[in-house]
Tab-separated table of C-alpha atoms and ligand atoms in Angstrom:
chain	number	residue	atom	x	y	z
U	215	MET	CA	19.968	-30.985	62.012
U	216	LYS	CA	17.078	-30.577	64.453
U	217	GLN	CA	17.940	-28.303	67.386
U	218	THR	CA	14.564	-27.660	69.025
U	219	LEU	CA	11.202	-29.413	69.032
U	220	GLY	CA	9.907	-26.667	66.733
U	221	ASP	CA	12.388	-27.855	64.065
U	222	LEU	CA	10.496	-31.146	63.763
U	223	ALA	CA	8.130	-31.252	60.790
U	224	PHE	CA	5.627	-32.667	63.284
U	225	TYR	CA	5.525	-29.182	64.825
U	226	GLY	CA	5.724	-27.168	61.610
U	227	GLY	CA	9.464	-27.282	60.800
U	228	PRO	CA	10.750	-28.264	57.355
U	229	ALA	CA	10.730	-31.991	56.565
U	230	ALA	CA	14.180	-33.609	56.654
U	231	PHE	CA	13.612	-35.224	53.243
U	232	THR	CA	11.952	-33.632	50.234
U	233	GLU	CA	11.240	-37.058	48.701
U	234	PRO	CA	9.870	-39.921	50.827
U	235	LEU	CA	12.225	-42.643	52.020
U	236	PHE	CA	10.343	-45.931	51.839
U	237	VAL	CA	10.681	-49.365	53.382
U	238	GLY	CA	10.516	-51.846	50.510
U	239	ARG	CA	11.571	-49.588	47.609
U	240	PRO	CA	12.261	-52.118	44.850
U	241	ASN	CA	15.819	-52.966	43.834
U	242	ILE	CA	15.961	-52.615	40.055
U	243	GLY	CA	19.176	-54.237	38.768
U	244	ASP	CA	20.488	-53.858	35.199
U	245	ARG	CA	17.693	-52.288	33.111
U	246	LYS	CA	19.429	-53.025	29.804
U	247	LEU	CA	19.488	-56.755	30.577
U	248	LEU	CA	15.872	-56.641	31.723
U	249	PHE	CA	14.745	-54.970	28.489
U	250	GLU	CA	16.795	-57.413	26.396
U	251	ARG	CA	15.027	-60.321	28.075
U	252	LEU	CA	11.634	-58.712	27.561
U	253	GLU	CA	12.438	-58.118	23.873
U	254	GLN	CA	13.404	-61.788	23.512
U	255	ALA	CA	10.123	-62.885	25.063
U	256	LEU	CA	8.161	-60.625	22.724
U	257	ASP	CA	10.132	-61.872	19.703
U	258	ARG	CA	9.426	-65.483	20.724
U	259	ARG	CA	5.735	-64.705	21.311
U	260	TRP	CA	5.903	-66.923	24.363
U	261	LEU	CA	4.724	-64.904	27.353
U	262	THR	CA	3.680	-67.347	30.071
U	263	ASN	CA	2.951	-71.058	30.748
U	264	GLN	CA	6.448	-72.339	31.569
U	265	GLY	CA	8.334	-70.304	28.992
U	266	PRO	CA	12.125	-70.420	28.670
U	267	LEU	CA	12.716	-67.502	31.058
U	268	VAL	CA	10.630	-69.170	33.768
U	269	LEU	CA	12.523	-72.444	33.257
U	270	GLU	CA	15.844	-70.591	33.549
U	271	PHE	CA	14.621	-68.746	36.637
U	272	GLU	CA	13.549	-72.042	38.255
U	273	GLN	CA	16.956	-73.557	37.603
U	274	ARG	CA	18.803	-70.574	39.114
U	275	VAL	CA	16.541	-70.468	42.189
U	276	ALA	CA	16.883	-74.221	42.769
U	277	GLU	CA	20.691	-73.848	42.664
U	278	LEU	CA	20.560	-70.919	45.066
U	279	ALA	CA	18.280	-72.832	47.432
U	280	GLY	CA	20.316	-76.031	47.279
U	281	ALA	CA	17.102	-77.867	46.321
U	282	ARG	CA	16.315	-80.451	43.643
U	283	HIS	CA	13.202	-78.604	42.503
U	284	CYS	CA	11.905	-75.072	42.155
U	285	VAL	CA	8.303	-74.479	41.075
U	286	ALA	CA	7.949	-70.790	40.174
U	287	MET	CA	4.584	-69.151	40.810
U	288	CYS	CA	2.938	-65.762	40.448
U	289	ASN	CA	3.308	-64.888	44.154
U	290	ALA	CA	4.233	-66.490	47.470
U	291	THR	CA	0.679	-66.444	48.857
U	292	LEU	CA	-0.530	-68.830	46.149
U	293	ALA	CA	2.680	-70.840	46.450
U	294	LEU	CA	1.955	-71.331	50.172
U	295	GLN	CA	-1.614	-72.402	49.420
U	296	ILE	CA	-0.443	-74.905	46.847
U	297	ALA	CA	2.392	-76.163	49.053
U	298	ALA	CA	0.094	-76.716	52.047
U	299	ARG	CA	-2.510	-78.497	49.908
U	300	ALA	CA	0.064	-80.622	48.092
U	301	MET	CA	1.622	-81.572	51.454
U	302	GLY	CA	-1.746	-82.867	52.655
U	303	MET	CA	-2.379	-80.180	55.247
U	304	THR	CA	-5.974	-80.119	56.469
U	305	GLY	CA	-7.539	-79.485	59.890
U	306	GLU	CA	-5.060	-77.411	61.897
U	307	VAL	CA	-1.555	-76.192	61.144
U	308	ILE	CA	0.632	-74.576	63.798
U	309	MET	CA	2.346	-71.340	62.794
U	310	PRO	CA	3.523	-68.066	64.330
U	311	SER	CA	1.175	-65.103	64.632
U	312	PHE	CA	4.055	-62.648	64.250
U	313	THR	CA	4.274	-62.626	60.449
U	314	PHE	CA	2.670	-60.914	57.470
U	315	VAL	CA	-1.000	-61.789	57.216
U	316	ALA	CA	-0.402	-63.610	53.917
U	317	SER	CA	0.992	-66.569	55.884
U	318	PRO	CA	-2.196	-67.504	57.818
U	319	HIS	CA	-4.447	-66.344	54.973
U	320	ALA	CA	-2.809	-68.877	52.657
U	321	LEU	CA	-3.877	-71.652	55.038
U	322	SER	CA	-7.355	-70.282	55.750
U	323	TRP	CA	-8.001	-69.868	52.029
U	324	ILE	CA	-7.684	-73.647	51.571
U	325	GLY	CA	-9.830	-74.380	54.620
U	326	VAL	CA	-6.996	-75.069	57.064
U	327	THR	CA	-7.180	-73.454	60.510
U	328	PRO	CA	-3.999	-71.649	61.548
U	329	VAL	CA	-3.191	-72.311	65.205
U	330	PHE	CA	-1.020	-69.445	66.356
U	331	CYS	CA	2.030	-69.951	68.527
U	332	ASP	CA	4.124	-67.370	70.317
U	333	ILE	CA	7.642	-66.187	69.543
U	334	ASP	CA	10.954	-65.753	71.279
U	335	PRO	CA	10.974	-61.974	71.913
U	336	GLU	CA	14.752	-61.824	71.404
U	337	THR	CA	14.699	-63.223	67.855
U	338	HIS	CA	11.016	-62.691	66.811
U	339	LEU	CA	10.962	-66.332	65.656
U	340	MET	CA	8.473	-69.031	66.641
U	341	ASP	CA	9.022	-70.771	69.938
U	342	PRO	CA	9.363	-74.543	69.322
U	343	ALA	CA	8.381	-75.408	72.914
U	344	HIS	CA	5.080	-73.592	72.414
U	345	VAL	CA	4.634	-75.310	69.042
U	346	GLU	CA	4.979	-78.704	70.707
U	347	SER	CA	2.436	-77.815	73.393
U	348	LEU	CA	-0.128	-76.946	70.698
U	349	ILE	CA	0.104	-80.239	68.788
U	350	GLY	CA	-3.204	-82.065	69.005
U	351	PRO	CA	-5.266	-84.684	67.150
U	352	ALA	CA	-6.292	-82.193	64.429
U	353	THR	CA	-2.728	-81.012	63.713
U	354	THR	CA	-1.604	-81.953	60.204
U	355	GLY	CA	1.486	-79.821	59.827
U	356	ILE	CA	3.739	-77.011	60.966
U	357	MET	CA	4.469	-73.825	59.097
U	358	GLY	CA	7.631	-72.064	60.258
U	359	VAL	CA	8.400	-68.532	59.101
U	360	HIS	CA	11.982	-67.386	58.459
U	361	LEU	CA	11.007	-63.898	59.542
U	362	TRP	CA	13.373	-61.098	58.485
U	363	GLY	CA	15.363	-63.835	56.683
U	364	GLN	CA	16.404	-65.340	60.027
U	365	PRO	CA	16.434	-69.165	60.208
U	366	CYS	CA	13.413	-70.227	62.238
U	367	ALA	CA	14.431	-72.619	65.035
U	368	PRO	CA	16.671	-74.543	62.617
U	369	GLY	CA	18.142	-76.781	65.285
U	370	THR	CA	14.867	-77.849	66.888
U	371	LEU	CA	11.862	-77.422	64.592
U	372	PRO	CA	12.792	-79.997	61.898
U	373	ALA	CA	13.538	-82.589	64.616
U	374	LEU	CA	10.279	-81.793	66.403
U	375	ALA	CA	8.314	-82.163	63.152
U	376	ARG	CA	9.996	-85.498	62.429
U	377	ARG	CA	9.305	-86.746	65.971
U	378	HIS	CA	5.591	-86.007	65.572
U	379	ARG	CA	5.532	-87.172	61.915
U	380	LEU	CA	4.240	-83.796	60.783
U	381	PRO	CA	5.178	-82.160	57.472
U	382	LEU	CA	7.185	-78.958	57.922
U	383	LEU	CA	6.608	-76.138	55.466
U	384	TYR	CA	8.655	-72.956	55.742
U	385	ASP	CA	7.358	-69.585	54.713
U	386	ALA	CA	10.707	-68.331	53.450
U	387	ALA	CA	9.251	-65.216	51.789
U	388	HIS	CA	12.006	-63.114	53.416
U	389	ALA	CA	14.767	-65.681	53.168
U	390	VAL	CA	15.846	-65.713	49.518
U	391	ALA	CA	19.587	-66.439	49.439
U	392	THR	CA	19.914	-66.586	53.225
U	393	ARG	CA	22.070	-69.246	54.801
U	394	TRP	CA	22.393	-70.977	58.149
U	395	HIS	CA	25.853	-72.226	59.083
U	396	GLY	CA	26.753	-71.918	55.420
U	397	ARG	CA	23.833	-73.955	54.104
U	398	PRO	CA	20.798	-72.429	52.355
U	399	VAL	CA	17.871	-72.108	54.790
U	400	ALA	CA	15.651	-73.666	52.147
U	401	THR	CA	17.319	-77.012	52.850
U	402	LEU	CA	15.503	-77.074	56.218
U	403	GLY	CA	12.089	-78.735	56.425
U	404	ASP	CA	10.172	-80.537	53.679
U	405	ALA	CA	9.535	-77.506	51.486
U	406	SER	CA	10.025	-73.743	51.499
U	407	VAL	CA	8.277	-70.881	49.776
U	408	PHE	CA	10.093	-67.747	48.611
U	409	SER	CA	8.536	-64.415	47.685
U	410	PHE	CA	9.786	-62.381	44.752
U	411	HIS	CA	7.422	-59.480	45.377
U	412	ALA	CA	8.661	-56.036	44.312
U	413	THR	CA	9.599	-55.219	47.917
U	414	LYS	CA	11.671	-58.362	48.433
U	415	PHE	CA	15.437	-58.962	48.221
U	416	VAL	CA	15.105	-60.509	44.760
U	417	ASN	CA	12.087	-59.214	42.882
U	418	ALA	CA	10.129	-60.430	39.896
U	419	PHE	CA	7.573	-57.571	40.099
U	420	GLU	CA	5.311	-60.231	41.662
U	421	GLY	CA	6.451	-63.798	42.146
U	422	GLY	CA	6.903	-66.758	44.419
U	423	ALA	CA	8.394	-70.232	44.333
U	424	LEU	CA	8.146	-73.558	46.107
U	425	VAL	CA	11.505	-75.277	46.571
U	426	THR	CA	11.844	-78.871	47.713
U	427	ASP	CA	13.860	-82.071	47.353
U	428	ASP	CA	10.661	-84.123	47.230
U	429	ASP	CA	10.055	-85.264	43.621
U	430	GLY	CA	6.383	-86.132	44.225
U	431	LEU	CA	5.597	-82.863	45.989
U	432	ALA	CA	7.245	-80.860	43.212
U	433	ALA	CA	5.266	-82.702	40.521
U	434	THR	CA	1.984	-82.193	42.383
U	435	ALA	CA	2.703	-78.491	42.941
U	436	ARG	CA	3.624	-78.056	39.262
U	437	ALA	CA	0.283	-79.510	38.251
U	438	MET	CA	-1.675	-77.550	40.865
U	439	ARG	CA	-0.252	-74.204	39.714
U	440	ASN	CA	-1.528	-75.045	36.212
U	441	PHE	CA	-5.201	-75.876	36.929
U	442	GLY	CA	-4.298	-79.334	38.210
U	443	GLN	CA	-3.472	-80.533	34.709
U	444	THR	CA	-1.053	-83.410	34.299
U	445	GLY	CA	-1.434	-83.651	30.526
U	446	GLU	CA	-3.162	-81.802	27.707
U	447	ASP	CA	-6.442	-83.574	28.326
U	448	GLN	CA	-5.881	-84.762	31.847
U	449	VAL	CA	-6.778	-83.060	35.122
U	450	THR	CA	-5.571	-84.926	38.208
U	451	TYR	CA	-5.770	-82.323	40.981
U	452	LEU	CA	-7.921	-79.462	42.112
U	453	GLY	CA	-5.663	-76.770	40.734
U	454	THR	CA	-5.556	-73.049	40.271
U	455	ASN	CA	-3.715	-70.578	38.096
U	456	ALA	CA	-0.509	-69.645	39.892
U	457	LYS	CA	1.857	-69.536	36.924
U	458	MET	CA	4.703	-67.063	36.682
U	459	SER	CA	4.832	-64.922	33.536
U	460	GLU	CA	7.886	-64.442	31.322
U	461	ALA	CA	7.939	-60.743	32.244
U	462	SER	CA	8.239	-61.648	35.914
U	463	ALA	CA	10.943	-64.218	35.198
U	464	ALA	CA	12.855	-61.602	33.155
U	465	MET	CA	12.832	-59.290	36.160
U	466	GLY	CA	13.601	-62.161	38.551
U	467	LEU	CA	16.662	-63.262	36.550
U	468	THR	CA	17.910	-59.676	36.331
U	469	SER	CA	17.397	-59.228	40.042
U	470	LEU	CA	19.210	-62.493	40.860
U	471	GLU	CA	22.212	-61.226	38.893
U	472	ALA	CA	22.242	-58.021	40.954
U	473	MET	CA	22.348	-59.863	44.299
U	474	PRO	CA	25.968	-59.013	45.242
U	475	GLU	CA	25.261	-55.282	44.832
U	476	LEU	CA	21.918	-55.549	46.696
U	477	LEU	CA	23.463	-57.498	49.548
U	478	ALA	CA	26.351	-55.028	49.913
U	479	ARG	CA	23.944	-52.062	50.176
U	480	ASN	CA	21.617	-53.886	52.593
U	481	LEU	CA	24.510	-54.947	54.786
U	482	ALA	CA	26.039	-51.457	54.831
U	483	ASN	CA	22.684	-49.878	55.722
U	484	HIS	CA	22.010	-52.413	58.468
U	485	ARG	CA	25.469	-51.853	59.970
U	486	ARG	CA	25.065	-48.082	59.783
U	487	TYR	CA	21.689	-48.185	61.561
U	488	ALA	CA	23.111	-50.488	64.243
U	489	THR	CA	26.135	-48.244	64.801
U	490	GLU	CA	24.222	-44.961	64.814
U	491	LEU	CA	21.562	-46.241	67.197
U	492	ALA	CA	23.870	-48.244	69.467
U	493	GLY	CA	23.617	-47.127	73.069
U	494	VAL	CA	20.367	-45.171	72.618
U	495	PRO	CA	18.386	-46.169	75.725
U	496	GLY	CA	15.203	-48.098	74.906
U	497	VAL	CA	16.174	-48.583	71.259
U	498	ARG	CA	17.439	-51.804	69.693
U	499	VAL	CA	18.251	-52.702	66.104
U	500	LEU	CA	17.467	-56.395	65.707
U	501	PRO	CA	20.768	-58.232	65.079
U	502	TYR	CA	20.987	-60.994	62.478
U	503	THR	CA	23.012	-64.147	62.207
U	504	SER	CA	25.577	-64.233	59.406
U	505	GLY	CA	24.164	-65.285	56.055
U	506	ASN	CA	21.080	-63.043	56.289
U	507	ASN	CA	20.160	-61.012	53.179
U	508	HIS	CA	19.547	-57.962	55.425
U	509	GLN	CA	16.503	-56.940	53.382
U	510	TYR	CA	14.749	-55.682	56.515
U	511	VAL	CA	16.110	-53.370	59.189
U	512	VAL	CA	13.922	-53.790	62.247
U	513	MET	CA	14.141	-51.473	65.207
U	514	GLU	CA	12.429	-51.891	68.555
U	515	ILE	CA	11.470	-48.971	70.748
U	516	ASP	CA	10.554	-49.502	74.380
U	517	GLU	CA	8.117	-46.785	75.410
U	518	ARG	CA	8.745	-47.467	79.110
U	519	VAL	CA	12.323	-46.300	78.635
U	520	THR	CA	11.998	-43.630	75.929
U	521	GLY	CA	8.655	-42.121	76.923
U	522	VAL	CA	7.684	-42.166	73.258
U	523	SER	CA	5.636	-44.946	71.719
U	524	ARG	CA	6.382	-46.696	68.442
U	525	ASP	CA	3.269	-45.147	66.908
U	526	LEU	CA	4.243	-41.632	67.959
U	527	LEU	CA	7.805	-42.095	66.684
U	528	ARG	CA	6.405	-43.388	63.403
U	529	ALA	CA	4.084	-40.386	63.115
U	530	VAL	CA	6.959	-37.958	63.770
U	531	LEU	CA	9.178	-39.731	61.214
U	532	THR	CA	6.379	-39.767	58.644
U	533	THR	CA	6.122	-35.964	58.735
U	534	GLU	CA	9.876	-35.891	58.019
U	535	ASN	CA	9.113	-38.018	54.927
U	536	ILE	CA	10.617	-41.126	56.518
U	537	ARG	CA	7.949	-43.735	55.783
U	538	CYS	CA	8.607	-46.510	58.313
U	539	ARG	CA	6.328	-49.530	58.646
U	540	SER	CA	5.000	-51.177	61.807
U	541	TYR	CA	5.814	-54.635	60.476
U	542	PHE	CA	4.074	-56.725	61.755
U	543	ALA	CA	1.429	-55.148	63.946
U	544	PRO	CA	-0.873	-56.282	65.308
U	545	GLY	CA	-0.096	-60.006	65.529
U	546	CYS	CA	-2.253	-61.967	63.082
U	547	HIS	CA	-4.160	-63.483	66.025
U	548	MET	CA	-5.380	-59.942	66.890
U	549	MET	CA	-6.770	-59.245	63.416
U	550	ASP	CA	-10.517	-59.286	62.788
U	551	THR	CA	-10.228	-62.393	60.611
U	552	TYR	CA	-8.648	-64.386	63.435
U	553	ARG	CA	-10.377	-62.831	66.425
U	554	GLY	CA	-10.991	-65.317	69.237
U	555	SER	CA	-7.532	-66.891	68.970
U	556	PRO	CA	-5.737	-67.247	72.323
U	557	ARG	CA	-3.593	-64.313	73.480
U	558	LEU	CA	0.163	-64.449	72.845
U	559	PRO	CA	2.061	-62.187	75.263
U	560	HIS	CA	5.440	-62.059	73.486
U	561	THR	CA	3.901	-61.487	70.059
U	562	GLU	CA	1.718	-58.694	71.436
U	563	ALA	CA	4.620	-56.995	73.242
U	564	VAL	CA	6.977	-57.210	70.255
U	565	SER	CA	4.343	-56.054	67.754
U	566	ARG	CA	3.903	-52.860	69.817
U	567	ARG	CA	7.652	-52.142	69.685
U	568	VAL	CA	8.734	-52.882	66.102
U	569	LEU	CA	9.433	-50.428	63.349
U	570	GLY	CA	10.759	-51.325	59.904
U	571	LEU	CA	13.256	-48.704	58.727
U	572	PRO	CA	13.930	-47.603	55.124
U	573	THR	CA	16.717	-49.546	53.439
U	574	GLY	CA	17.686	-51.125	50.115
U	575	THR	CA	19.499	-49.696	47.114
U	576	ALA	CA	17.247	-46.606	47.106
U	577	VAL	CA	18.578	-45.547	50.530
U	578	ARG	CA	22.053	-44.007	50.792
U	579	ASP	CA	24.447	-44.037	53.739
U	580	ASP	CA	24.060	-40.296	54.429
U	581	GLU	CA	20.284	-40.756	54.455
U	582	VAL	CA	20.546	-43.511	57.060
U	583	ILE	CA	22.701	-41.203	59.178
U	584	ARG	CA	20.063	-38.436	58.989
U	585	VAL	CA	17.241	-40.843	59.836
U	586	CYS	CA	19.188	-41.965	62.895
U	587	GLU	CA	19.877	-38.362	63.948
U	588	ILE	CA	16.135	-37.724	63.989
U	589	ILE	CA	15.386	-40.949	65.869
U	590	ARG	CA	17.989	-40.012	68.488
U	591	PHE	CA	16.521	-36.500	68.727
U	592	VAL	CA	12.970	-37.834	69.177
U	593	VAL	CA	14.078	-40.327	71.822
U	594	ALA	CA	16.064	-37.648	73.667
U	595	HIS	CA	12.892	-35.503	73.788
U	596	GLY	CA	10.475	-38.426	74.104
U	597	PRO	CA	8.560	-37.369	77.223
U	598	ALA	CA	8.230	-33.755	76.000
U	599	ILE	CA	6.868	-34.845	72.597
U	600	ALA	CA	4.476	-37.317	74.197
U	601	ALA	CA	3.270	-34.637	76.638
U	602	LYS	CA	2.598	-32.165	73.810
U	603	VAL	CA	0.522	-34.801	71.987
U	604	THR	CA	-1.381	-35.650	75.161
U	605	ASN	CA	-2.088	-31.941	75.761
U	606	GLY	CA	-3.189	-31.603	72.157
U	607	SER	CA	-0.845	-28.665	71.612
U	608	ALA	CA	1.390	-27.727	68.700
U	609	ALA	CA	1.365	-30.951	66.683
U	610	ARG	CA	0.628	-30.056	63.090
U	611	THR	CA	-0.620	-33.502	62.191
U	612	SER	CA	-2.416	-36.272	63.984
U	613	ALA	CA	-0.383	-39.056	65.582
U	614	ARG	CA	-1.769	-41.506	63.048
U	615	PRO	CA	0.626	-41.807	60.096
U	616	PRO	CA	-0.884	-41.325	56.636
U	617	ALA	CA	-1.054	-44.254	54.243
U	618	PRO	CA	2.009	-44.322	51.985
U	619	THR	CA	1.424	-42.887	48.537
U	620	PRO	CA	3.406	-43.797	45.451
U	621	ARG	CA	5.811	-41.123	44.249
K	831	T4K	N1	4.921	-64.394	53.916
K	831	T4K	C1	5.540	-63.322	54.437
K	831	T4K	C2	6.291	-63.467	55.712
K	831	T4K	C3	5.478	-62.082	53.762
K	831	T4K	O1	6.097	-60.998	54.291
K	831	T4K	C4	4.773	-62.002	52.550
K	831	T4K	C5	4.670	-60.735	51.849
K	831	T4K	C6	4.163	-63.162	52.029
K	831	T4K	C7	4.248	-64.351	52.765
K	831	T4K	C8	3.412	-63.158	50.750
K	831	T4K	O2	4.271	-62.861	49.649
K	831	T4K	P1	3.629	-62.385	48.241
K	831	T4K	O3	2.361	-63.141	48.017
K	831	T4K	O4	3.400	-60.881	48.327
K	831	T4K	O5	4.681	-62.751	47.218
K	831	T4K	C9	4.131	-55.759	51.285
K	831	T4K	C10	4.205	-56.755	50.156
K	831	T4K	O6	3.122	-56.592	49.239
K	831	T4K	C11	4.230	-58.177	50.610
K	831	T4K	O7	4.736	-58.956	49.543
K	831	T4K	C12	5.188	-58.353	51.808
K	831	T4K	N2	5.168	-59.679	52.341
K	831	T4K	C13	4.820	-57.369	52.893
K	831	T4K	C14	5.772	-57.491	54.050
K	831	T4K	O8	4.971	-56.049	52.358
K	831	T4K	P2	2.263	-54.172	52.114
K	831	T4K	O9	0.778	-54.300	52.190
K	831	T4K	O10	2.990	-53.698	53.305
K	831	T4K	O11	2.677	-53.338	50.796
K	831	T4K	P3	2.706	-51.770	50.486
K	831	T4K	O12	2.017	-51.538	49.206
K	831	T4K	O13	2.245	-51.025	51.672
K	831	T4K	O14	4.251	-51.502	50.223
K	831	T4K	C15	5.228	-51.743	51.186
K	831	T4K	C16	6.312	-50.702	51.096
K	831	T4K	O15	7.009	-50.792	49.870
K	831	T4K	C17	5.853	-49.263	51.183
K	831	T4K	O16	6.803	-48.595	51.980
K	831	T4K	C18	5.887	-48.758	49.753
K	831	T4K	C19	7.005	-49.568	49.121
K	831	T4K	N3	6.824	-49.889	47.716
K	831	T4K	C20	5.946	-50.884	47.377
K	831	T4K	C21	5.793	-51.253	46.067
K	831	T4K	C22	4.825	-52.339	45.696
K	831	T4K	C23	7.566	-49.245	46.734
K	831	T4K	O17	8.364	-48.337	47.067
K	831	T4K	N4	7.418	-49.617	45.427
K	831	T4K	C24	6.577	-50.608	45.053
K	831	T4K	O18	6.515	-50.959	43.828
K	831	T4K	O19	2.820	-55.619	51.722
């Protein structure tokens, strides 16, 4: 328990945690089952190219998503590229700036210009009214993002896309197994892309998938992920290599089986953070609608109220071995690659306030309680800590957090 400012590791006190607490520590699942599956793949000598584990994984994901088709891929970034190309997106596609940079990069990489729209600061999700105002002659599609697993304008965006006859692709990287009013979020829009990266709710080491009800789109995507081949000696599309390996599918299947345990831990951690930080002035834990997988716990800190900025809080927490992430700062439209894009006031304000907190099966309840104790302590002494940094006194480290290092 920190009693004085000198107890903070930032000022030379002992760190609260001897081992780092990370955002995005992978959930492992049943190792025995994973190794059994890997043994089977080795015995079969079938390691990639639509092997039996990938086919089983696709079937399970399609069921989970409530979709007719699942096309498994080696990551979500390539799945987004393939989806956008297969859906005929060219010219400009409207999408939020407040997302991981993979989302706009996937479009840019196939020569499509992302046109960034702003978000609702309450939910962090794209603002459909702004989307509509950005539709122009070069617009060929809309890419919604189910950020933090939250359904992105589910009541308005699909109708808006239909009205303008634009294909609607969802980046559902965060939304594996999430539901909206009881229905899988992947049933919204024309197609959705999941991520099964190591840091995601369900992980396949690396992995992604396109899910859709559209038979033609699924067939095109299947060919495109395999060099555009539609037969042994037939190439129909400009394709790439985006295939999922059997090793990834083995991990993905094992992870899918562990979902109830993962969800319970995520939910408990999210609730604990919300309870422990409730009523702290200038601090808000982003609430979710029911059906979220709770893979991310996102806190906002308002410097005008607390006197301490997000970056300073993050630096203080880092010295305590609490490795938070400023997901997603800055907005993509502020990154060098997209410089020159119009300013987006809500995205810019929110991206200065957000902090992703450690959660997942690697983070215990008592650890969440200690993290919250330190956050409350820092906020209670916000102006004093900020003043010390401004005066250049006492702080043992710089305010810039170090890059996370693997354990
Ligand atoms: N769309 C959205 C909205 C996304 O968020 C993402 C990816 C994508 C599309 C694209 O999906 P993929 O193509 O990746 O399937 C990480 C992930 O690499 C990335 O998948 C994820 N979003 C993004 C939000 O987070 P970084 O650059 O922040 O990763 P890194 O290495 O800094 O690790 C993140 C945290 O996880 C750290 O706290 C360390 C911890 N970690 C990471 C790994 C890999 C572990 O504890 N163990 C591990 O094995 O991007």
